[in-house]
Amino acid sequence: MQVTETLSEGLKREFKVVVGASELDKELNRKLTELAGRANIRGFRPGKVPLPHLRRVYGKSVMAEVVQEQLDEASKKLLAERNLKPAYKPEVKLPEDQEEVEKIFAGQGDLAYTMAFEVIPSFELADVSGITLERHVVEVTDAHVDEALARLAAQNKRWELKEGAAEKGDRVTISFVGKIEGKPFDGGTAEDVPLEIGSSQFIPGFEDQLVGTTAGSEHTINVVFPESYSVATLAGKPAEFDVKVKSVERPKEIRFDDEFAQSMGFDDLAKLKDVIRRRLAQEFAQLTAMKLKRDVLDALDKVYKFELPERLVDGEFGGIWNALENELKRTGKSFADEGTSEEEARKEYRAIAERRVRLGLVLGTMGEKQGITVSEEELRNGLISRAGQFPGQERKVLEYYRKQPQALMEIRGPLFEQKVVDDIVSKAQVTDKPTTREELAALVQDEDDHHPIHDHHGHDHDHDHHDHDHNHDHHDHEHHDHDHDHAEEGTAKS
């Protein structure tokens, strides 16, 4: 094998590699000899097929295997001998001339190819013990528990029949027929639909016109479907609904006692409150960890400045820009609506891409030096957690990752990164700072607003094989209250 370095500029490297025809032929004969021992060809006894005949029958297909193996082995040997760590899978260019290719596969020509890549930049790791951090800590109070109880009660209201007119907050059971230009439309008819007035389940104006109705009464409700309505044939059109009110109910008074807790599936109120307290503690801890991680990344970003592999930055920027364009398209907004221009946005997000790649390389190098790995159990738990984000589709999610092993980088990368961040935190100077839930949520939201696409490096830090194909898993870390009212979908509904 002959190797000639044709480019060494910054992080870019390019080599011309030549594997002689004699080397290829030697390996081809070895493989054909192995094949001769087990080949079963008509007219020949098993194991007695002459080598020249095998070459005529299988020569090209076996040579294809030889060429691929030589490419892999020569490339690995080149990298190992020169102690080079590619930042991504090297780009290999084979001969394009058909005559030259035919000679190679006929065993009459050398295998000559080029291999181009960028190396992982070399940089000194700083001492993280000098980093100072504030850990924003929220204590779960009785008031937090009471607020959560109230939200839980609002989601699980009990109703009782009411005499007289319906008010906002009451529930009416209705049947209706929707019409446009006097004709019923598809999906506009329903029977015995329970509707809480003021819940905004139906399109604007519908629920307001139910205030004052009574059980057994009939009414005509006039509304206009929003221009942004999901059914294009209805969007922006006026409609009328013939409505029959079957019943009017008011919410029962809620008493937070053992009976209420038992209706929620708990032994008593103390047990229910304990579960709520623990869940709130987990929620606050997640916010704390999110803020602390961003502070760690900010601190590292101030310390490290070094040349970056262009292709990694280009790939990262491409992912960010694609997500941004999709978001603008989804919301119907323009760069001007966001108070910027495309040129300024590209500059801003290019800087974010560079930050992500830089921090990904720093964290990867730190993790390698500290011997940090993600265990199979951690990966399994992370996979189960990911599947849990898709209620009702857990099996499909698990099946997807089973069939797409490379997709596990999306799970392993963030787990690896968090372990490195935790290691940094354990060595840094950290001071706990008591804060309120509202203050902490505002801090996280402020950073979300400042960087709508957040730092999240989904690198598969495989530093043993140095196949740095950096796939990123972009997550929008938003603070959810998790106590949502889920309105049903329907034609008359918002």
PDB file of C-alpha atoms in Angstrom, residues 141-250:
ATOM      1  CA  THR A 141     -44.414  24.105  49.726  1.00  0.00           C
ATOM      2  CA  ASP A 142     -47.903  23.332  51.002  1.00  0.00           C
ATOM      3  CA  ALA A 143     -49.168  26.075  48.692  1.00  0.00           C
ATOM      4  CA  HIS A 144     -47.709  24.227  45.689  1.00  0.00           C
ATOM      5  CA  VAL A 145     -49.469  21.041  46.762  1.00  0.00           C
ATOM      6  CA  ASP A 146     -52.770  22.881  47.264  1.00  0.00           C
ATOM      7  CA  GLU A 147     -52.507  24.470  43.797  1.00  0.00           C
ATOM      8  CA  ALA A 148     -51.898  21.056  42.258  1.00  0.00           C
ATOM      9  CA  LEU A 149     -54.894  19.643  44.150  1.00  0.00           C
ATOM     10  CA  ALA A 150     -57.074  22.436  42.785  1.00  0.00           C
ATOM     11  CA  ARG A 151     -55.921  21.711  39.218  1.00  0.00           C
ATOM     12  CA  LEU A 152     -56.575  18.024  39.745  1.00  0.00           C
ATOM     13  CA  ALA A 153     -60.066  18.775  41.009  1.00  0.00           C
ATOM     14  CA  ALA A 154     -60.744  21.047  38.014  1.00  0.00           C
ATOM     15  CA  GLN A 155     -59.844  18.187  35.689  1.00  0.00           C
ATOM     16  CA  ASN A 156     -62.036  15.703  37.526  1.00  0.00           C
ATOM     17  CA  LYS A 157     -65.160  17.690  38.271  1.00  0.00           C
ATOM     18  CA  ARG A 158     -68.284  15.991  39.576  1.00  0.00           C
ATOM     19  CA  TRP A 159     -71.567  17.338  38.267  1.00  0.00           C
ATOM     20  CA  GLU A 160     -75.129  17.587  39.583  1.00  0.00           C
ATOM     21  CA  LEU A 161     -78.348  18.581  37.814  1.00  0.00           C
ATOM     22  CA  LYS A 162     -79.277  22.209  38.128  1.00  0.00           C
ATOM     23  CA  GLU A 163     -82.630  23.973  37.978  1.00  0.00           C
ATOM     24  CA  GLY A 164     -82.765  27.199  36.012  1.00  0.00           C
ATOM     25  CA  ALA A 165     -80.548  28.860  33.431  1.00  0.00           C
ATOM     26  CA  ALA A 166     -77.019  27.774  32.494  1.00  0.00           C
ATOM     27  CA  GLU A 167     -74.119  29.999  33.511  1.00  0.00           C
ATOM     28  CA  LYS A 168     -70.450  30.105  32.615  1.00  0.00           C
ATOM     29  CA  GLY A 169     -68.781  27.147  34.327  1.00  0.00           C
ATOM     30  CA  ASP A 170     -71.922  24.993  34.091  1.00  0.00           C
ATOM     31  CA  ARG A 171     -72.122  21.933  31.875  1.00  0.00           C
ATOM     32  CA  VAL A 172     -74.853  21.462  29.308  1.00  0.00           C
ATOM     33  CA  THR A 173     -75.608  18.307  27.353  1.00  0.00           C
ATOM     34  CA  ILE A 174     -76.686  19.228  23.844  1.00  0.00           C
ATOM     35  CA  SER A 175     -77.636  17.790  20.477  1.00  0.00           C
ATOM     36  CA  PHE A 176     -77.165  19.926  17.385  1.00  0.00           C
ATOM     37  CA  VAL A 177     -77.357  20.115  13.622  1.00  0.00           C
ATOM     38  CA  GLY A 178     -74.951  22.511  11.887  1.00  0.00           C
ATOM     39  CA  LYS A 179     -75.883  24.192   8.614  1.00  0.00           C
ATOM     40  CA  ILE A 180     -74.142  26.383   6.064  1.00  0.00           C
ATOM     41  CA  GLU A 181     -76.415  28.309   3.722  1.00  0.00           C
ATOM     42  CA  GLY A 182     -79.328  26.320   5.132  1.00  0.00           C
ATOM     43  CA  LYS A 183     -77.838  22.901   4.358  1.00  0.00           C
ATOM     44  CA  PRO A 184     -76.368  20.441   6.915  1.00  0.00           C
ATOM     45  CA  PHE A 185     -72.656  19.842   6.427  1.00  0.00           C
ATOM     46  CA  ASP A 186     -70.572  16.744   7.055  1.00  0.00           C
ATOM     47  CA  GLY A 187     -69.534  16.370  10.682  1.00  0.00           C
ATOM     48  CA  GLY A 188     -71.812  19.143  11.848  1.00  0.00           C
ATOM     49  CA  THR A 189     -74.357  16.908  13.609  1.00  0.00           C
ATOM     50  CA  ALA A 190     -73.987  15.276  17.029  1.00  0.00           C
ATOM     51  CA  GLU A 191     -76.123  13.853  19.830  1.00  0.00           C
ATOM     52  CA  ASP A 192     -75.808  14.180  23.611  1.00  0.00           C
ATOM     53  CA  VAL A 193     -72.556  16.121  23.705  1.00  0.00           C
ATOM     54  CA  PRO A 194     -71.473  17.325  27.183  1.00  0.00           C
ATOM     55  CA  LEU A 195     -69.986  20.837  27.013  1.00  0.00           C
ATOM     56  CA  GLU A 196     -68.649  22.996  29.831  1.00  0.00           C
ATOM     57  CA  ILE A 197     -69.497  26.603  29.068  1.00  0.00           C
ATOM     58  CA  GLY A 198     -66.311  28.661  28.998  1.00  0.00           C
ATOM     59  CA  SER A 199     -63.978  25.734  28.307  1.00  0.00           C
ATOM     60  CA  SER A 200     -63.322  26.951  24.732  1.00  0.00           C
ATOM     61  CA  GLN A 201     -63.825  23.454  23.363  1.00  0.00           C
ATOM     62  CA  PHE A 202     -66.043  24.779  20.565  1.00  0.00           C
ATOM     63  CA  ILE A 203     -65.352  27.536  18.043  1.00  0.00           C
ATOM     64  CA  PRO A 204     -65.467  31.148  19.301  1.00  0.00           C
ATOM     65  CA  GLY A 205     -68.969  32.453  20.059  1.00  0.00           C
ATOM     66  CA  PHE A 206     -70.677  29.049  20.321  1.00  0.00           C
ATOM     67  CA  GLU A 207     -70.430  28.548  24.078  1.00  0.00           C
ATOM     68  CA  ASP A 208     -71.288  32.170  24.924  1.00  0.00           C
ATOM     69  CA  GLN A 209     -74.699  31.749  23.296  1.00  0.00           C
ATOM     70  CA  LEU A 210     -75.509  28.836  25.610  1.00  0.00           C
ATOM     71  CA  VAL A 211     -75.463  31.086  28.676  1.00  0.00           C
ATOM     72  CA  GLY A 212     -79.059  31.513  29.864  1.00  0.00           C
ATOM     73  CA  THR A 213     -80.378  28.345  28.202  1.00  0.00           C
ATOM     74  CA  THR A 214     -82.428  25.821  30.188  1.00  0.00           C
ATOM     75  CA  ALA A 215     -83.023  22.082  30.025  1.00  0.00           C
ATOM     76  CA  GLY A 216     -85.487  21.210  27.247  1.00  0.00           C
ATOM     77  CA  SER A 217     -85.045  24.485  25.382  1.00  0.00           C
ATOM     78  CA  GLU A 218     -84.131  24.827  21.697  1.00  0.00           C
ATOM     79  CA  HIS A 219     -82.014  27.548  20.153  1.00  0.00           C
ATOM     80  CA  THR A 220     -80.317  28.670  16.963  1.00  0.00           C
ATOM     81  CA  ILE A 221     -76.675  29.585  17.389  1.00  0.00           C
ATOM     82  CA  ASN A 222     -74.924  31.670  14.743  1.00  0.00           C
ATOM     83  CA  VAL A 223     -71.141  31.559  14.464  1.00  0.00           C
ATOM     84  CA  VAL A 224     -68.352  32.034  11.929  1.00  0.00           C
ATOM     85  CA  PHE A 225     -65.650  29.410  11.535  1.00  0.00           C
ATOM     86  CA  PRO A 226     -62.172  30.894  12.061  1.00  0.00           C
ATOM     87  CA  GLU A 227     -60.103  31.599   8.942  1.00  0.00           C
ATOM     88  CA  SER A 228     -57.446  29.249  10.346  1.00  0.00           C
ATOM     89  CA  TYR A 229     -59.919  26.409  10.920  1.00  0.00           C
ATOM     90  CA  SER A 230     -58.424  22.995  10.196  1.00  0.00           C
ATOM     91  CA  VAL A 231     -61.190  21.981   7.751  1.00  0.00           C
ATOM     92  CA  ALA A 232     -60.524  24.108   4.678  1.00  0.00           C
ATOM     93  CA  THR A 233     -64.084  23.831   3.326  1.00  0.00           C
ATOM     94  CA  LEU A 234     -65.449  25.411   6.523  1.00  0.00           C
ATOM     95  CA  ALA A 235     -62.743  28.003   7.259  1.00  0.00           C
ATOM     96  CA  GLY A 236     -64.113  31.542   7.346  1.00  0.00           C
ATOM     97  CA  LYS A 237     -67.707  30.530   6.617  1.00  0.00           C
ATOM     98  CA  PRO A 238     -70.762  31.598   8.672  1.00  0.00           C
ATOM     99  CA  ALA A 239     -72.842  28.740  10.066  1.00  0.00           C
ATOM    100  CA  GLU A 240     -75.906  28.202  12.194  1.00  0.00           C
ATOM    101  CA  PHE A 241     -76.567  25.388  14.608  1.00  0.00           C
ATOM    102  CA  ASP A 242     -79.999  24.155  15.689  1.00  0.00           C
ATOM    103  CA  VAL A 243     -79.372  23.197  19.298  1.00  0.00           C
ATOM    104  CA  LYS A 244     -81.448  21.210  21.783  1.00  0.00           C
ATOM    105  CA  VAL A 245     -80.401  21.477  25.424  1.00  0.00           C
ATOM    106  CA  LYS A 246     -80.928  18.111  27.106  1.00  0.00           C
ATOM    107  CA  SER A 247     -79.715  19.024  30.607  1.00  0.00           C
ATOM    108  CA  VAL A 248     -77.940  21.675  32.659  1.00  0.00           C
ATOM    109  CA  GLU A 249     -75.487  20.728  35.411  1.00  0.00           C
ATOM    110  CA  ARG A 250     -73.340  22.617  37.844  1.00  0.00           C
TER     111      ARG A 250
END
